[in-house]
PDB file of C-alpha atoms in Angstrom:
ATOM      1  CA  MET I 300      17.943  12.577  -7.447  1.00 83.00           C
ATOM      2  CA  ARG I 301      16.632  13.123 -10.876  1.00 89.00           C
ATOM      3  CA  CYS I 302      13.757  15.880 -11.063  1.00 92.00           C
ATOM      4  CA  PRO I 303      10.415  14.253 -12.187  1.00 93.00           C
ATOM      5  CA  PHE I 304       9.619  17.351 -14.452  1.00 94.00           C
ATOM      6  CA  CYS I 305      12.738  18.281 -16.615  1.00 95.00           C
ATOM      7  CA  SER I 306      14.726  15.168 -15.478  1.00 93.00           C
ATOM      8  CA  CYS I 307      17.944  17.296 -14.496  1.00 94.00           C
ATOM      9  CA  GLU I 308      20.218  15.286 -11.902  1.00 93.00           C
ATOM     10  CA  ASN I 309      20.937  18.305  -9.540  1.00 94.00           C
ATOM     11  CA  SER I 310      18.343  19.155  -7.173  1.00 94.00           C
ATOM     12  CA  GLN I 311      18.861  20.725  -3.653  1.00 95.00           C
ATOM     13  CA  VAL I 312      17.188  19.395  -0.092  1.00 95.00           C
ATOM     14  CA  LYS I 313      15.167  21.887   1.285  1.00 95.00           C
ATOM     15  CA  ASP I 314      13.616  19.961   4.092  1.00 94.00           C
ATOM     16  CA  SER I 315      14.050  16.788   5.751  1.00 94.00           C
ATOM     17  CA  ARG I 316      11.960  15.177   8.644  1.00 93.00           C
ATOM     18  CA  PRO I 317      10.940  11.463   9.604  1.00 90.00           C
ATOM     19  CA  THR I 318       7.223  10.427   8.540  1.00 83.00           C
ATOM     20  CA  GLU I 319       4.809   9.753  11.318  1.00 77.00           C
ATOM     21  CA  ASP I 320       5.646   6.153  11.571  1.00 75.00           C
ATOM     22  CA  GLY I 321       9.539   6.933  11.694  1.00 79.00           C
ATOM     23  CA  THR I 322      10.058   4.325   8.820  1.00 77.00           C
ATOM     24  CA  ALA I 323      11.386   6.831   6.444  1.00 83.00           C
ATOM     25  CA  ILE I 324      12.890  10.449   5.881  1.00 91.00           C
ATOM     26  CA  ARG I 325      10.728  12.820   3.755  1.00 91.00           C
ATOM     27  CA  ARG I 326      12.956  15.306   1.809  1.00 94.00           C
ATOM     28  CA  ARG I 327      11.280  18.403   0.001  1.00 96.00           C
ATOM     29  CA  ARG I 328      13.818  19.012  -2.676  1.00 96.00           C
ATOM     30  CA  GLN I 329      14.088  21.999  -5.486  1.00 96.00           C
ATOM     31  CA  CYS I 330      15.405  21.404  -8.822  1.00 95.00           C
ATOM     32  CA  GLU I 331      18.381  23.441  -9.765  1.00 95.00           C
ATOM     33  CA  GLU I 332      17.707  23.751 -13.269  1.00 94.00           C
ATOM     34  CA  CYS I 333      13.819  24.496 -13.581  1.00 96.00           C
ATOM     35  CA  GLY I 334      12.982  25.424  -9.907  1.00 95.00           C
ATOM     36  CA  ALA I 335      10.508  22.519  -9.522  1.00 96.00           C
ATOM     37  CA  ARG I 336       9.725  21.355  -5.792  1.00 96.00           C
ATOM     38  CA  PHE I 337       9.200  17.454  -5.267  1.00 95.00           C
ATOM     39  CA  THR I 338       9.074  15.070  -2.418  1.00 93.00           C
ATOM     40  CA  THR I 339      11.203  12.010  -2.010  1.00 92.00           C
ATOM     41  CA  PHE I 340      11.285   9.187   0.644  1.00 87.00           C
ATOM     42  CA  GLU I 341      14.089   7.249   1.827  1.00 88.00           C
ATOM     43  CA  ARG I 342      13.545   3.920   3.487  1.00 78.00           C
ATOM     44  CA  ILE I 343      15.855   1.184   4.883  1.00 74.00           C
ATOM     45  CA  HIS I 344      15.961  -1.662   2.738  1.00 68.00           C
ATOM     46  CA  MET I 345      16.503  -4.821   4.477  1.00 65.00           C
ATOM     47  CA  ARG I 346      16.333  -7.526   2.208  1.00 75.00           C
ATOM     48  CA  ASP I 347      14.942  -8.349  -1.096  1.00 85.00           C
ATOM     49  CA  ILE I 348      11.380  -9.541  -0.800  1.00 91.00           C
ATOM     50  CA  VAL I 349       9.927 -12.117  -3.775  1.00 94.00           C
ATOM     51  CA  VAL I 350       6.089 -12.903  -4.038  1.00 96.00           C
ATOM     52  CA  ILE I 351       5.154 -16.230  -5.004  1.00 96.00           C
ATOM     53  CA  LYS I 352       2.030 -15.623  -7.314  1.00 94.00           C
ATOM     54  CA  LYS I 353      -0.617 -18.213  -7.467  1.00 89.00           C
ATOM     55  CA  ASP I 354       0.960 -19.722 -10.770  1.00 94.00           C
ATOM     56  CA  ASP I 355       4.098 -20.103  -8.631  1.00 93.00           C
ATOM     57  CA  HIS I 356       6.144 -17.969 -10.643  1.00 95.00           C
ATOM     58  CA  ARG I 357       7.970 -15.371  -8.665  1.00 96.00           C
ATOM     59  CA  GLN I 358       8.354 -11.747  -8.670  1.00 95.00           C
ATOM     60  CA  PRO I 359      10.185  -9.090  -6.584  1.00 94.00           C
ATOM     61  CA  PHE I 360       8.002  -7.207  -4.184  1.00 93.00           C
ATOM     62  CA  ASP I 361       6.722  -3.940  -5.588  1.00 93.00           C
ATOM     63  CA  ARG I 362       5.690  -1.308  -2.816  1.00 91.00           C
ATOM     64  CA  SER I 363       4.395   0.713  -5.540  1.00 93.00           C
ATOM     65  CA  LYS I 364       1.895  -1.759  -6.729  1.00 95.00           C
ATOM     66  CA  LEU I 365       0.857  -2.327  -3.446  1.00 96.00           C
ATOM     67  CA  ILE I 366       0.229   1.281  -2.637  1.00 96.00           C
ATOM     68  CA  ARG I 367      -1.612   1.457  -6.045  1.00 96.00           C
ATOM     69  CA  SER I 368      -4.059  -1.369  -5.666  1.00 95.00           C
ATOM     70  CA  VAL I 369      -4.803  -0.014  -1.971  1.00 97.00           C
ATOM     71  CA  SER I 370      -5.506   3.551  -3.455  1.00 96.00           C
ATOM     72  CA  ILE I 371      -7.876   2.106  -5.897  1.00 96.00           C
ATOM     73  CA  ALA I 372      -9.584   0.499  -3.227  1.00 95.00           C
ATOM     74  CA  CYS I 373      -9.725   4.035  -1.329  1.00 96.00           C
ATOM     75  CA  ARG I 374     -10.730   5.682  -4.361  1.00 95.00           C
ATOM     76  CA  LYS I 375     -13.214   8.762  -3.241  1.00 94.00           C
ATOM     77  CA  ARG I 376     -13.339   7.447   0.275  1.00 96.00           C
ATOM     78  CA  PRO I 377     -12.412   9.707   3.194  1.00 95.00           C
ATOM     79  CA  ILE I 378      -8.875   8.195   3.460  1.00 95.00           C
ATOM     80  CA  SER I 379      -6.105  10.121   3.253  1.00 94.00           C
ATOM     81  CA  PRO I 380      -2.656   9.202   1.128  1.00 91.00           C
ATOM     82  CA  ASP I 381      -0.524   9.534   4.524  1.00 89.00           C
ATOM     83  CA  GLN I 382      -3.099   6.604   5.911  1.00 94.00           C
ATOM     84  CA  ILE I 383      -2.504   4.553   2.833  1.00 95.00           C
ATOM     85  CA  GLU I 384       1.195   4.936   3.406  1.00 90.00           C
ATOM     86  CA  LEU I 385       0.819   3.908   6.844  1.00 91.00           C
ATOM     87  CA  LEU I 386      -0.963   0.812   6.397  1.00 95.00           C
ATOM     88  CA  VAL I 387       1.295  -0.219   3.390  1.00 94.00           C
ATOM     89  CA  ASN I 388       4.541   0.590   5.760  1.00 90.00           C
ATOM     90  CA  ALA I 389       2.793  -1.930   8.405  1.00 92.00           C
ATOM     91  CA  ILE I 390       2.268  -4.758   5.885  1.00 94.00           C
ATOM     92  CA  GLN I 391       5.912  -4.135   4.960  1.00 90.00           C
ATOM     93  CA  GLN I 392       7.082  -4.344   8.254  1.00 87.00           C
ATOM     94  CA  LYS I 393       5.472  -7.485   9.113  1.00 92.00           C
ATOM     95  CA  ILE I 394       6.920  -9.128   5.845  1.00 91.00           C
ATOM     96  CA  GLU I 395      10.575  -8.080   6.773  1.00 86.00           C
ATOM     97  CA  ALA I 396       9.967  -8.819  10.521  1.00 86.00           C
ATOM     98  CA  SER I 397       8.791 -12.490   9.536  1.00 87.00           C
ATOM     99  CA  GLY I 398      12.423 -12.929   8.800  1.00 85.00           C
ATOM    100  CA  GLU I 399      11.406 -14.474   5.192  1.00 88.00           C
ATOM    101  CA  SER I 400      12.897 -13.577   1.836  1.00 90.00           C
ATOM    102  CA  GLU I 401       9.729 -14.955   0.373  1.00 94.00           C
ATOM    103  CA  ILE I 402       5.504 -14.452   0.802  1.00 96.00           C
ATOM    104  CA  THR I 403       2.806 -15.630  -0.984  1.00 95.00           C
ATOM    105  CA  ALA I 404       0.535 -13.441  -3.096  1.00 94.00           C
ATOM    106  CA  VAL I 405      -2.287 -15.327  -1.138  1.00 92.00           C
ATOM    107  CA  ARG I 406      -0.730 -14.356   2.513  1.00 95.00           C
ATOM    108  CA  LEU I 407      -0.096 -10.600   1.010  1.00 96.00           C
ATOM    109  CA  GLY I 408      -3.699 -10.123   0.025  1.00 93.00           C
ATOM    110  CA  GLU I 409      -4.845 -11.338   3.436  1.00 93.00           C
ATOM    111  CA  MET I 410      -2.070  -8.825   5.475  1.00 95.00           C
ATOM    112  CA  THR I 411      -3.977  -6.153   2.991  1.00 96.00           C
ATOM    113  CA  MET I 412      -7.327  -7.289   3.649  1.00 92.00           C
ATOM    114  CA  GLU I 413      -6.755  -7.316   7.364  1.00 92.00           C
ATOM    115  CA  GLY I 414      -5.233  -3.854   7.068  1.00 94.00           C
ATOM    116  CA  LEU I 415      -8.032  -2.529   4.998  1.00 94.00           C
ATOM    117  CA  ARG I 416     -10.753  -4.066   7.087  1.00 89.00           C
ATOM    118  CA  THR I 417      -9.943  -1.721  10.221  1.00 89.00           C
ATOM    119  CA  LEU I 418      -9.250   1.193   7.966  1.00 92.00           C
ATOM    120  CA  ASP I 419     -12.508   1.464   5.706  1.00 92.00           C
ATOM    121  CA  SER I 420     -15.162  -1.333   4.920  1.00 87.00           C
ATOM    122  CA  VAL I 421     -16.018  -0.062   1.477  1.00 90.00           C
ATOM    123  CA  ALA I 422     -12.367  -0.211   0.618  1.00 93.00           C
ATOM    124  CA  TYR I 423     -12.390  -3.398   2.071  1.00 90.00           C
ATOM    125  CA  ILE I 424     -15.219  -5.094   0.060  1.00 87.00           C
ATOM    126  CA  ARG I 425     -13.419  -3.156  -3.302  1.00 89.00           C
ATOM    127  CA  PHE I 426     -10.519  -5.042  -2.782  1.00 91.00           C
ATOM    128  CA  ALA I 427     -11.723  -8.197  -1.529  1.00 86.00           C
ATOM    129  CA  SER I 428     -14.069  -8.087  -4.786  1.00 86.00           C
ATOM    130  CA  VAL I 429     -10.665  -8.249  -7.040  1.00 85.00           C
ATOM    131  CA  TYR I 430      -8.368 -10.332  -4.478  1.00 82.00           C
ATOM    132  CA  LYS I 431     -11.366 -13.143  -4.134  1.00 81.00           C
ATOM    133  CA  ASP I 432     -12.263 -12.740  -7.713  1.00 80.00           C
ATOM    134  CA  PHE I 433     -16.181 -12.096  -7.389  1.00 81.00           C
ATOM    135  CA  THR I 434     -17.856 -12.999 -10.678  1.00 80.00           C
ATOM    136  CA  GLU I 435     -21.831 -12.023  -9.649  1.00 83.00           C
ATOM    137  CA  ALA I 436     -23.571  -9.386  -7.543  1.00 81.00           C
ATOM    138  CA  ARG I 437     -24.190 -12.225  -5.497  1.00 82.00           C
ATOM    139  CA  ASP I 438     -20.803 -12.738  -4.409  1.00 82.00           C
ATOM    140  CA  PHE I 439     -20.983  -9.270  -3.252  1.00 76.00           C
ATOM    141  CA  GLU I 440     -24.101  -9.438  -1.393  1.00 82.00           C
ATOM    142  CA  ASP I 441     -22.708 -12.384   0.755  1.00 82.00           C
ATOM    143  CA  PHE I 442     -19.492 -10.763   1.369  1.00 81.00           C
ATOM    144  CA  ALA I 443     -20.831  -7.733   2.447  1.00 80.00           C
ATOM    145  CA  ARG I 444     -23.499  -9.211   4.875  1.00 80.00           C
ATOM    146  CA  SER I 445     -20.740 -11.302   6.044  1.00 79.00           C
ATOM    147  CA  VAL I 446     -18.525  -7.958   6.933  1.00 75.00           C
ATOM    148  CA  ARG I 447     -21.951  -6.095   7.806  1.00 73.00           C
ATOM    149  CA  SER I 448     -22.131  -9.169  11.025  1.00 73.00           C
ATOM    150  CA  VAL I 449     -18.574  -8.350  11.873  1.00 66.00           C
ATOM    151  CA  ILE I 450     -19.022  -4.961  12.390  1.00 64.00           C
ATOM    152  CA  GLU I 451     -22.314  -5.319  14.372  1.00 68.00           C
ATOM    153  CA  ALA I 452     -20.870  -8.091  16.398  1.00 64.00           C
ATOM    154  CA  VAL I 453     -17.970  -5.648  17.302  1.00 60.00           C
ATOM    155  CA  LYS I 454     -20.344  -2.857  18.353  1.00 63.00           C
ATOM    156  CA  GLU I 455     -22.004  -5.428  20.982  1.00 62.00           C
TER     157      GLU I 455
END
């Protein structure tokens, strides 16, 4: 495993343990060259998943891109990186469990919104504003009103 600090190819595993949801192995490593410590994750790779974009072009599913977009929606919210990781794991497991090798970007966005809705309503609205391409303040108001009515209905 290449060191992210000095690019040395020799590192030593100091600790290994499964992640909370059991979908990966977390390994703490130490670079033999510079002594820096870093963490890697080892996951099962079941099949290559292709995302079909709205303009019909296809691109490989990129887990890091999904983590990045969810992290942006969750910025400055009381949501830990572990919670984001669990959400992305759940989405990826649903996709892989479906048995399909392709998923539409629309369905991937819906799955992400479903997960964010249960995690944090502000992050949910932030993600929705990009996903649904809000163009004016009224779009936010209408969407926030619908989220508020759903939350109130659940409380009753």
